[in-house]
CSV table of C-alpha atoms in Angstrom, one decimal:
chain,number,residue,atom,x,y,z
A,87,MET,CA,77.5,75.8,36.6
A,88,ILE,CA,80.2,77.1,38.6
A,89,LEU,CA,78.6,79.8,40.0
A,90,ASN,CA,76.1,77.3,41.6
A,91,ILE,CA,78.4,75.4,42.5
A,92,ILE,CA,80.5,78.8,44.5
A,93,LEU,CA,77.2,79.5,45.7
A,94,PHE,CA,76.7,75.8,46.8
A,95,LEU,CA,80.6,75.7,48.8
A,96,ILE,CA,79.6,79.4,50.0
A,97,LEU,CA,76.2,78.6,51.4
A,98,SER,CA,77.6,74.7,52.9
A,99,ILE,CA,80.4,76.6,54.7
A,100,VAL,CA,78.2,79.2,56.6
A,101,LEU,CA,75.5,76.1,57.9
A,102,PHE,CA,78.9,74.2,58.9
A,103,PHE,CA,79.2,77.5,60.7
A,104,VAL,CA,76.4,78.1,61.7
A,105,PHE,CA,75.8,74.4,63.4
A,106,LEU,CA,79.4,75.1,65.1
A,107,TRP,CA,78.6,77.9,66.6
A,108,PHE,CA,75.0,76.1,67.9
A,109,TYR,CA,77.3,73.2,69.2
A,110,SER,CA,80.4,75.6,71.1
A,111,GLN,CA,77.2,77.3,73.3
A,112,PRO,CA,77.5,76.2,76.4
A,113,PRO,CA,74.3,75.0,77.8
A,114,SER,CA,72.6,78.0,79.4
A,115,LYS,CA,71.1,76.2,83.2
A,116,ASP,CA,73.3,73.5,84.8
A,117,PRO,CA,71.8,71.1,87.1
A,118,THR,CA,71.7,73.4,90.0
A,119,GLY,CA,69.4,76.1,88.0
A,120,ILE,CA,72.5,78.7,87.3
A,121,LYS,CA,74.0,79.9,83.7
A,122,TYR,CA,77.6,79.1,83.2
A,123,SER,CA,79.7,81.7,82.9
A,124,ARG,CA,80.7,82.6,79.4
A,125,LEU,CA,84.3,81.8,77.7
A,126,PRO,CA,86.5,83.4,74.6
A,127,SER,CA,84.9,82.7,71.5
A,128,ILE,CA,88.3,80.5,70.5
A,129,VAL,CA,87.6,77.8,73.6
A,130,LEU,CA,83.9,78.0,72.6
A,131,LEU,CA,84.4,77.3,68.8
A,132,ILE,CA,87.7,74.7,69.3
A,133,ASN,CA,85.0,72.4,71.7
A,134,GLY,CA,81.9,73.3,69.6
A,135,PHE,CA,83.9,71.4,67.1
A,136,GLY,CA,84.7,68.6,69.0
A,137,ARG,CA,81.5,68.3,69.9
A,138,LEU,CA,79.7,68.5,66.2
A,139,PHE,CA,82.3,65.7,65.4
A,140,HIS,CA,81.5,63.6,67.7
A,141,LYS,CA,77.4,63.7,67.3
A,142,LEU,CA,78.3,63.2,63.9
A,143,THR,CA,80.5,60.3,64.2
A,144,GLY,CA,80.3,58.8,67.1
A,145,LYS,CA,83.8,58.9,67.5
A,146,HIS,CA,86.3,61.8,69.6
A,147,LEU,CA,88.7,63.8,67.6
A,148,VAL,CA,91.6,63.2,70.7
A,149,ASN,CA,91.3,59.7,72.5
A,150,PHE,CA,93.5,58.3,75.2
A,151,SER,CA,95.7,55.7,74.2
A,152,PHE,CA,98.7,54.7,76.9
A,153,LYS,CA,100.5,52.5,74.4
A,154,ASN,CA,100.6,56.1,72.2
A,155,SER,CA,101.1,58.2,74.8
A,156,LEU,CA,104.5,56.2,75.2
A,157,LYS,CA,105.8,56.2,72.5
A,158,GLU,CA,105.3,59.7,71.9
A,159,ALA,CA,107.4,60.2,75.1
A,160,ARG,CA,110.3,58.2,74.5
A,161,LYS,CA,110.3,59.8,71.4
A,162,ASN,CA,110.4,62.6,72.9
A,163,ILE,CA,113.4,61.9,74.6
A,164,ASN,CA,115.3,60.2,71.4
A,165,ALA,CA,114.9,56.8,73.2
A,166,VAL,CA,116.1,53.7,71.1
A,167,PRO,CA,113.2,51.8,69.2
A,168,ASN,CA,112.9,48.9,71.4
A,169,GLU,CA,114.9,49.9,74.3
A,170,LYS,CA,113.7,49.0,77.9
A,171,ASP,CA,112.4,51.7,80.2
A,172,PRO,CA,114.5,51.3,83.6
A,173,SER,CA,112.0,48.2,85.6
A,174,ASN,CA,111.4,51.0,88.3
A,175,VAL,CA,109.5,52.5,85.1
A,176,LYS,CA,107.1,50.0,85.0
A,177,GLN,CA,106.1,51.4,88.2
A,178,CYS,CA,104.4,54.6,87.4
A,179,GLU,CA,103.5,53.2,84.8
A,180,ARG,CA,100.5,51.8,86.2
A,181,TYR,CA,99.3,54.9,88.3
A,182,PHE,CA,99.0,56.7,84.0
A,183,GLU,CA,96.8,53.6,82.9
A,184,LEU,CA,95.0,53.6,86.5
A,185,PHE,CA,94.0,56.7,85.5
A,186,HIS,CA,94.3,55.9,81.5
A,187,GLU,CA,91.2,53.0,82.2
A,188,ASN,CA,88.9,55.7,84.2
A,189,PHE,CA,89.6,58.2,81.5
A,190,LYS,CA,88.3,55.7,78.6
A,191,LYS,CA,84.7,55.9,80.8
A,192,GLU,CA,84.5,59.9,81.6
A,193,LYS,CA,82.5,61.6,78.9
A,194,SER,CA,82.6,65.2,79.7
A,195,PHE,CA,86.0,65.6,78.0
A,196,SER,CA,86.0,68.4,75.6
A,197,LEU,CA,88.4,68.7,72.5
A,198,LEU,CA,90.4,70.9,74.0
A,199,GLY,CA,90.8,68.7,77.8
A,200,ARG,CA,91.6,65.9,75.9
A,201,ILE,CA,94.3,67.7,73.6
A,202,ALA,CA,95.3,69.2,77.0
A,203,ALA,CA,95.4,66.1,79.5
A,204,ASN,CA,97.6,63.9,76.0
A,205,LYS,CA,100.3,67.0,75.9
A,206,ALA,CA,100.6,66.8,79.8
A,207,GLU,CA,100.5,63.4,79.9
A,208,VAL,CA,103.3,62.4,77.5
A,209,ARG,CA,105.7,65.4,78.9
A,210,ASP,CA,105.1,63.4,82.3
A,211,ILE,CA,105.6,60.0,80.8
A,212,SER,CA,108.8,61.2,79.3
A,213,ASN,CA,110.0,62.8,82.8
A,214,ALA,CA,109.4,60.1,84.9
A,215,ILE,CA,111.4,57.7,82.2
A,216,ARG,CA,113.7,60.4,81.9
A,217,LEU,CA,114.5,60.6,85.5
A,218,MET,CA,114.5,56.9,86.2
A,219,ARG,CA,117.1,56.6,83.3
A,220,GLU,CA,119.5,59.6,85.4
A,221,LEU,CA,119.3,58.1,88.4
A,222,ASN,CA,120.9,54.6,86.6
A,223,LYS,CA,123.8,56.4,85.7
A,224,LYS,CA,124.1,58.5,88.9
A,225,PRO,CA,123.4,56.7,91.9
A,226,GLU,CA,124.9,58.8,93.8
A,227,ILE,CA,122.1,61.2,93.5
A,228,LEU,CA,119.9,58.6,95.8
A,229,SER,CA,122.3,59.8,98.6
A,230,ILE,CA,121.5,62.9,98.7
A,231,PRO,CA,119.8,64.1,102.3
A,232,ILE,CA,116.8,65.5,102.9
A,233,LYS,CA,116.4,66.6,106.2
A,234,LYS,CA,113.3,67.6,108.2
A,235,PRO,CA,111.1,68.6,105.1
A,236,ILE,CA,108.2,70.8,106.1
A,237,PHE,CA,104.9,69.8,104.3
A,238,ILE,CA,102.5,72.6,104.2
A,239,ILE,CA,98.6,70.3,104.4
A,240,GLY,CA,95.3,71.1,105.2
A,241,LEU,CA,92.5,71.8,103.4
A,242,PRO,CA,93.0,73.4,100.1
A,243,ARG,CA,92.4,77.7,99.7
A,244,THR,CA,93.5,77.7,103.6
A,245,GLY,CA,96.2,80.6,103.2
A,246,SER,CA,98.9,78.0,101.9
A,247,THR,CA,99.6,79.2,98.6
A,248,PHE,CA,100.5,82.8,100.3
A,249,LEU,CA,102.3,80.4,103.0
A,250,TYR,CA,104.6,79.3,100.6
A,251,PHE,CA,104.9,82.3,99.0
A,252,MET,CA,106.6,83.7,102.2
A,253,PHE,CA,108.6,80.9,102.4
A,254,GLY,CA,109.9,81.3,98.8
A,255,ARG,CA,111.3,85.1,99.8
A,256,ASP,CA,113.8,82.9,102.0
A,257,ARG,CA,116.5,82.0,99.6
A,258,SER,CA,118.4,79.8,101.7
A,259,LEU,CA,115.4,77.8,102.0
A,260,ARG,CA,113.8,75.0,99.1
A,261,THR,CA,110.4,75.1,97.8
A,262,THR,CA,109.5,73.8,94.1
A,263,TYR,CA,108.8,76.4,91.1
A,264,LEU,CA,106.2,75.1,88.7
A,265,TRP,CA,109.2,75.7,85.4
A,266,GLU,CA,111.5,72.9,87.3
A,267,MET,CA,108.6,70.2,87.7
A,268,SER,CA,107.9,70.4,84.3
A,269,LYS,CA,110.9,70.3,83.0
A,270,PRO,CA,113.0,69.4,85.3
A,271,PHE,CA,116.5,68.5,82.8
A,272,PRO,CA,118.6,69.3,83.3
A,273,ALA,CA,119.0,69.7,87.0
A,274,PRO,CA,118.8,73.4,88.0
A,275,LYS,CA,121.7,75.4,89.6
A,276,ARG,CA,121.8,78.0,92.1
A,277,GLU,CA,123.4,80.4,90.9
A,278,ASN,CA,121.6,80.7,87.6
A,279,TYR,CA,118.1,79.6,89.6
A,280,PHE,CA,115.9,83.2,88.7
A,281,ASN,CA,117.3,83.8,85.5
A,282,ASP,CA,117.1,80.2,84.4
A,283,PRO,CA,115.4,80.2,80.0
A,284,ARG,CA,112.9,77.3,81.1
A,285,ILE,CA,111.5,80.3,83.4
A,286,GLN,CA,110.3,82.2,80.0
A,287,LEU,CA,109.0,79.5,78.2
A,288,MET,CA,106.8,77.6,81.4
A,289,GLN,CA,105.7,81.8,82.1
A,290,SER,CA,104.3,81.5,78.1
A,291,GLU,CA,102.2,78.4,78.6
A,292,ILE,CA,100.8,80.4,82.2
A,293,GLU,CA,100.0,83.3,80.1
A,294,GLN,CA,98.3,81.3,77.4
A,295,LEU,CA,96.0,79.7,79.9
A,296,ASN,CA,95.2,83.4,81.6
A,297,LYS,CA,93.8,84.2,78.3
A,298,LEU,CA,91.5,81.1,77.6
A,299,VAL,CA,91.0,81.4,81.1
A,300,PRO,CA,90.6,85.0,82.0
A,301,ASP,CA,89.4,84.2,85.4
A,302,MET,CA,92.1,82.1,86.1
A,303,ALA,CA,94.3,84.7,88.1
A,304,ARG,CA,91.8,86.1,90.0
A,305,ILE,CA,91.0,82.6,91.6
A,306,HIS,CA,94.1,81.4,92.0
A,307,SER,CA,97.4,83.3,90.6
A,308,ILE,CA,100.0,81.2,89.1
A,309,ASP,CA,103.5,82.0,88.0
A,310,ALA,CA,106.6,80.8,87.1
A,311,ARG,CA,108.7,82.9,88.8
A,312,LEU,CA,106.6,82.3,92.3
A,313,PRO,CA,106.6,79.0,94.3
A,314,GLU,CA,104.4,76.6,93.1
A,315,GLU,CA,102.7,73.5,94.9
A,316,ASP,CA,104.7,70.1,94.5
A,317,LEU,CA,101.9,68.6,93.0
A,318,GLY,CA,103.6,68.4,89.8
A,319,ILE,CA,106.2,66.5,91.0
A,320,ILE,CA,103.0,63.4,91.5
A,321,LYS,CA,101.8,64.3,88.3
A,322,ILE,CA,104.9,63.7,86.8
A,323,PHE,CA,104.5,60.0,88.2
A,324,GLY,CA,101.1,59.5,86.7
A,325,PHE,CA,98.6,60.3,89.2
A,326,ASN,CA,96.9,63.9,87.8
A,327,PHE,CA,95.1,64.8,91.5
A,328,MET,CA,93.5,68.3,89.0
A,329,TYR,CA,91.0,65.3,87.6
A,330,LEU,CA,89.9,64.1,91.0
A,331,ALA,CA,87.8,67.4,91.3
A,332,LEU,CA,86.6,67.4,87.6
A,333,PHE,CA,85.5,64.2,87.1
A,334,LYS,CA,84.1,61.2,88.3
A,335,LEU,CA,87.3,58.5,88.3
A,336,LYS,CA,85.7,56.2,90.4
A,337,GLN,CA,88.4,53.9,90.6
A,338,ILE,CA,90.5,56.5,91.7
A,339,HIS,CA,88.5,57.9,94.5
A,340,LYS,CA,87.5,54.2,95.9
A,341,ALA,CA,91.5,53.5,95.5
A,342,LEU,CA,91.9,56.9,98.0
A,343,ALA,CA,88.6,55.5,100.3
A,344,THR,CA,89.9,52.4,100.9
A,345,ASN,CA,93.5,52.0,100.3
A,346,SER,CA,93.2,49.7,97.8
A,347,ILE,CA,96.3,51.0,95.9
A,348,ASP,CA,99.6,51.4,97.3
A,349,PHE,CA,100.9,55.1,97.4
A,350,LYS,CA,103.5,54.9,99.2
A,351,PRO,CA,105.9,54.0,96.0
A,352,LEU,CA,104.5,57.9,94.9
A,353,TYR,CA,106.0,59.6,97.2
A,354,HIS,CA,109.4,57.2,96.9
A,355,PHE,CA,109.3,58.7,93.9
A,356,HIS,CA,108.6,62.1,94.7
A,357,LYS,CA,111.6,61.7,97.1
A,358,MET,CA,113.9,60.7,93.9
A,359,MET,CA,112.2,64.1,91.9
A,360,MET,CA,113.4,66.3,94.7
A,361,GLN,CA,117.1,64.4,95.2
A,362,TRP,CA,117.5,65.1,91.4
A,363,LEU,CA,116.4,68.7,91.4
A,364,LEU,CA,118.9,69.6,94.4
A,365,SER,CA,121.2,67.2,92.3
A,366,SER,CA,123.4,70.4,91.2
A,367,TRP,CA,122.0,72.9,93.9
A,368,GLU,CA,124.8,74.5,95.6
A,369,PRO,CA,125.9,74.9,98.7
A,370,PRO,CA,122.8,72.9,100.2
A,371,ALA,CA,119.6,74.3,101.6
A,372,ASN,CA,118.5,74.1,105.1
A,373,ARG,CA,115.7,73.3,104.5
A,374,VAL,CA,113.3,71.8,102.3
A,375,VAL,CA,109.7,73.4,102.2
A,376,LEU,CA,107.0,71.6,100.0
A,377,LYS,CA,102.9,72.0,100.2
A,378,SER,CA,100.2,70.3,98.0
A,379,PRO,CA,96.8,70.2,99.9
A,380,MET,CA,96.3,67.0,98.2
A,381,HIS,CA,99.4,66.1,100.4
A,382,THR,CA,96.9,65.5,103.6
A,383,PHE,CA,95.4,62.3,102.3
A,384,PHE,CA,99.1,61.0,102.4
A,385,ILE,CA,100.3,61.9,105.6
A,386,GLU,CA,101.6,58.2,106.1
A,387,GLU,CA,103.2,57.8,102.6
A,388,ILE,CA,105.0,61.0,103.3
A,389,LEU,CA,106.7,59.3,106.3
A,390,SER,CA,107.1,56.8,104.6
A,391,ALA,CA,110.0,58.6,102.4
A,392,TYR,CA,110.8,61.0,104.7
A,393,PRO,CA,110.7,59.8,108.1
A,394,ASP,CA,111.4,62.8,110.0
A,395,ALA,CA,109.2,65.3,107.8
A,396,CYS,CA,107.3,68.5,109.4
A,397,PHE,CA,103.8,69.7,109.0
A,398,VAL,CA,102.3,72.7,108.9
A,399,GLN,CA,98.1,71.9,109.0
A,400,LEU,CA,96.6,74.7,107.9
A,401,HIS,CA,92.5,75.1,109.2
A,402,ARG,CA,89.5,77.8,107.5
A,403,PRO,CA,85.7,77.3,108.0
A,404,VAL,CA,84.6,74.4,105.5
A,405,ASN,CA,82.1,76.4,103.7
A,406,GLU,CA,84.4,79.0,103.0
A,407,VAL,CA,86.7,76.4,101.4
A,408,ILE,CA,84.2,74.2,99.5
A,409,ALA,CA,82.8,77.2,97.8
A,410,SER,CA,85.9,78.2,96.8
A,411,CYS,CA,87.2,74.9,96.5
A,412,CYS,CA,84.1,75.1,93.6
A,413,SER,CA,84.5,78.3,91.7
A,414,LEU,CA,88.1,77.1,91.0
A,415,GLY,CA,86.7,73.9,89.4
A,416,SER,CA,84.5,74.9,87.3
A,417,THR,CA,86.3,77.8,85.7
A,418,LEU,CA,89.8,74.4,85.1
A,419,GLY,CA,86.6,72.8,84.3
A,420,SER,CA,85.5,74.7,81.3
A,421,ILE,CA,88.5,74.4,79.6
A,422,TYR,CA,88.4,70.6,79.7
A,423,GLN,CA,84.6,69.3,80.4
A,424,ASP,CA,81.7,70.1,77.3
A,425,LYS,CA,79.4,70.0,80.3
A,426,ILE,CA,80.0,71.1,84.0
A,427,ASP,CA,77.6,69.3,86.3
A,428,LEU,CA,77.8,72.1,89.3
A,429,GLY,CA,75.6,70.2,91.6
A,430,ARG,CA,78.1,67.0,90.9
A,431,LEU,CA,80.8,69.2,91.5
A,432,GLY,CA,80.0,70.7,94.6
A,433,ARG,CA,79.2,66.8,95.8
A,434,SER,CA,82.6,65.7,95.0
A,435,GLN,CA,84.4,68.4,96.2
A,436,LEU,CA,82.6,67.8,99.8
A,437,ASN,CA,83.3,64.3,99.9
A,438,LEU,CA,86.9,64.6,98.5
A,439,TRP,CA,88.2,66.4,101.5
A,440,LYS,CA,85.7,65.2,104.1
A,441,LEU,CA,87.9,62.1,102.7
A,442,GLY,CA,90.8,64.1,102.9
A,443,ILE,CA,90.8,65.1,107.0
A,444,GLU,CA,89.3,61.5,108.1
A,445,LYS,CA,92.4,60.0,106.5
A,446,SER,CA,95.1,62.6,108.0
A,447,THR,CA,93.3,63.0,111.3
A,448,LYS,CA,93.2,59.0,111.5
A,449,VAL,CA,97.0,59.0,110.6
A,450,ARG,CA,98.0,61.9,112.9
A,451,GLN,CA,96.2,60.1,116.1
A,452,SER,CA,97.7,57.2,115.2
A,453,LEU,CA,100.9,58.3,115.6
A,454,PRO,CA,103.1,58.7,119.3
A,455,ALA,CA,102.3,61.8,121.4
A,456,ASP,CA,106.0,62.8,121.1
A,457,VAL,CA,106.0,62.9,117.3
A,458,GLN,CA,102.5,64.6,117.4
A,459,ALA,CA,103.6,67.8,119.8
A,460,GLU,CA,107.1,68.0,117.9
A,461,ARG,CA,106.5,67.7,114.2
A,462,PHE,CA,103.0,69.2,113.6
A,463,LEU,CA,102.1,72.8,113.9
A,464,ASP,CA,98.2,73.8,113.7
A,465,ILE,CA,97.5,77.5,111.8
A,466,LYS,CA,94.1,79.0,111.4
A,467,TYR,CA,93.8,80.7,108.0
A,468,LYS,CA,92.5,83.9,109.9
A,469,ASP,CA,95.7,83.8,111.9
A,470,LEU,CA,97.6,84.0,109.0
A,471,THR,CA,96.1,86.7,107.1
A,472,ALA,CA,95.2,88.5,109.8
A,473,ASN,CA,99.3,88.4,111.2
A,474,PRO,CA,101.2,86.7,108.3
A,475,ILE,CA,104.9,87.7,109.6
A,476,GLU,CA,104.0,86.7,113.4
A,477,THR,CA,102.7,83.3,112.0
A,478,ILE,CA,105.9,82.6,109.5
A,479,LYS,CA,108.0,83.2,112.6
A,480,SER,CA,106.5,80.9,114.5
A,481,ILE,CA,106.6,78.2,112.2
A,482,TYR,CA,110.2,78.8,111.9
A,483,THR,CA,110.6,78.7,116.0
A,484,LYS,CA,108.1,75.2,115.8
A,485,PHE,CA,110.5,73.7,112.9
A,486,ASP,CA,114.3,75.1,114.6
A,487,ILE,CA,114.7,77.2,111.1
A,488,PRO,CA,116.9,80.0,111.8
A,489,TRP,CA,115.4,83.6,111.2
A,490,THR,CA,117.2,86.1,109.5
A,491,GLU,CA,117.1,89.6,109.4
A,492,GLU,CA,117.8,89.3,105.3
A,493,ALA,CA,114.9,87.5,105.2
A,494,GLU,CA,112.3,88.5,107.2
A,495,ASN,CA,112.9,92.1,105.1
A,496,SER,CA,112.3,90.6,102.2
A,497,ILE,CA,108.9,89.1,102.9
A,498,ILE,CA,107.9,91.6,104.9
A,499,GLU,CA,108.7,93.5,101.3
A,500,TRP,CA,106.8,91.1,99.3
A,501,ASN,CA,103.9,91.3,101.6
A,502,GLN,CA,103.5,94.9,101.2
A,503,LEU,CA,104.0,94.8,96.9
A,504,ASN,CA,101.1,92.0,96.8
A,505,PRO,CA,98.2,93.0,98.8
A,506,GLN,CA,95.2,90.4,99.2
A,507,ASN,CA,93.0,90.8,96.2
A,508,LYS,CA,96.0,92.1,94.1
A,509,HIS,CA,94.2,90.6,91.0
A,510,GLY,CA,90.7,90.9,91.7
A,511,ARG,CA,88.6,89.2,94.5
A,512,HIS,CA,87.5,86.4,94.1
A,513,ASN,CA,83.5,86.2,95.2
A,514,TYR,CA,81.9,82.3,96.1
A,515,SER,CA,79.5,80.4,97.5
A,516,LEU,CA,77.8,77.4,98.3
A,517,GLU,CA,74.4,77.7,96.6
A,518,PRO,CA,75.3,77.3,92.7
A,519,TYR,CA,76.5,73.8,94.0
A,520,GLY,CA,73.6,72.3,95.8
A,521,ILE,CA,75.4,72.6,99.1
A,522,ASP,CA,74.4,74.4,101.8
A,523,GLU,CA,76.6,76.2,104.7
A,524,GLU,CA,74.3,73.7,107.9
A,525,GLU,CA,75.4,71.0,105.4
A,526,CYS,CA,79.0,71.0,105.5
A,527,ASN,CA,79.1,72.4,108.9
A,528,ARG,CA,77.1,68.8,110.2
A,529,ILE,CA,79.8,67.2,107.7
A,530,PHE,CA,82.7,68.1,109.5
A,531,ALA,CA,81.6,68.8,113.1
A,532,ASP,CA,84.5,67.0,114.9
A,533,TYR,CA,87.0,68.7,112.0
A,534,ASN,CA,85.2,72.1,112.9
A,535,LYS,CA,85.8,71.0,117.2
A,536,GLN,CA,88.7,70.0,116.5
A,537,TYR,CA,90.3,72.8,114.9
A,538,LEU,CA,88.0,75.5,114.7
A,539,GLN,CA,86.9,76.3,118.2
A,540,ASN,CA,86.3,80.1,119.0
A,541,TYR,CA,87.1,80.8,115.2
């Protein structure tokens, strides 16, 4: 009798793992006919278990609940039960709730993706609430000036990360780092900025990501010790643009296209966070330099928060941009999604950045001629990669930033130690995503004519 029970349990366990392994296998082909890349076994097993559980019960192991996330966030910052949040937190909540409504309709979230998204959201809400409380206690922080900040904008995959790394070598300037955006309390200080214990905590998280997605470093290197785009600041206030590339999120795409949602508060929150990050920074930085392709959608909103902002817009042939974006998106999506529709991903990227270029071009053309001439600089990707030192010098000259021998030597040294493709060559093409070069050129014909003549 006991032997039969043991054999039954062993058989049940074996069958469970057989079913689990079956459900952990990604589809052999996507709608474009291209095979999926394989992930580490642990990722496949976790996501496979999530699919199996949903198949058997019709429910998800992890659900999206803004109410629960808000409760957990307050708990993280030791908030007193029933304590009222600062009134301006309510504005942040609108953006979090907008994403929640879209997430609930998104069927392709994997178990690991749900866990990661919930964890990130709780941390983001915690940071938003705590920032508002800190600023209510110290309103003088809101008087910290941020004069003529420089925003690096343009299509993604145009060398903006490379350029941002070079700016980060000039210690007289202030760039942003992933660790301080993720863990902004207390405000960082200049004297121990590169030895802050939060750096190692963040680096450990990045190393975990690289283990889960081995191709990540080759496509887009992330390092807690290097500058990182300030997308992390806007994300703190509930608007995570990474998901725009991975999921349908129809309401958000519609809001971007129709301006049905006022995004100006996002950049006023952005400025508040920057003022917080600068509140213990002595002596003050010469200039603040910020970078994210998503800023391309929001030049008008940026100018509402930073009226004297300057812009460097990078340009690269769109067929190369879209192919590289899709490759990055499918790599990240392999964690967040149970099934990656490469055809939909390609179309989403094409439409998203078409909209981004249209919005930025429209705003730029609406500005007075002197503002366009004095506060915008256009740079081609090929010029940046062929002559990086001369290119960054031209930015310094354009926007009256002192070019020092110390900065030059540091930037040259960094370039020598970090050649292109240091982590391996990133190969990509449009074909897996159901798009061809002719279509890209047709859709972006006006953009190519304006910015990429004789490329």
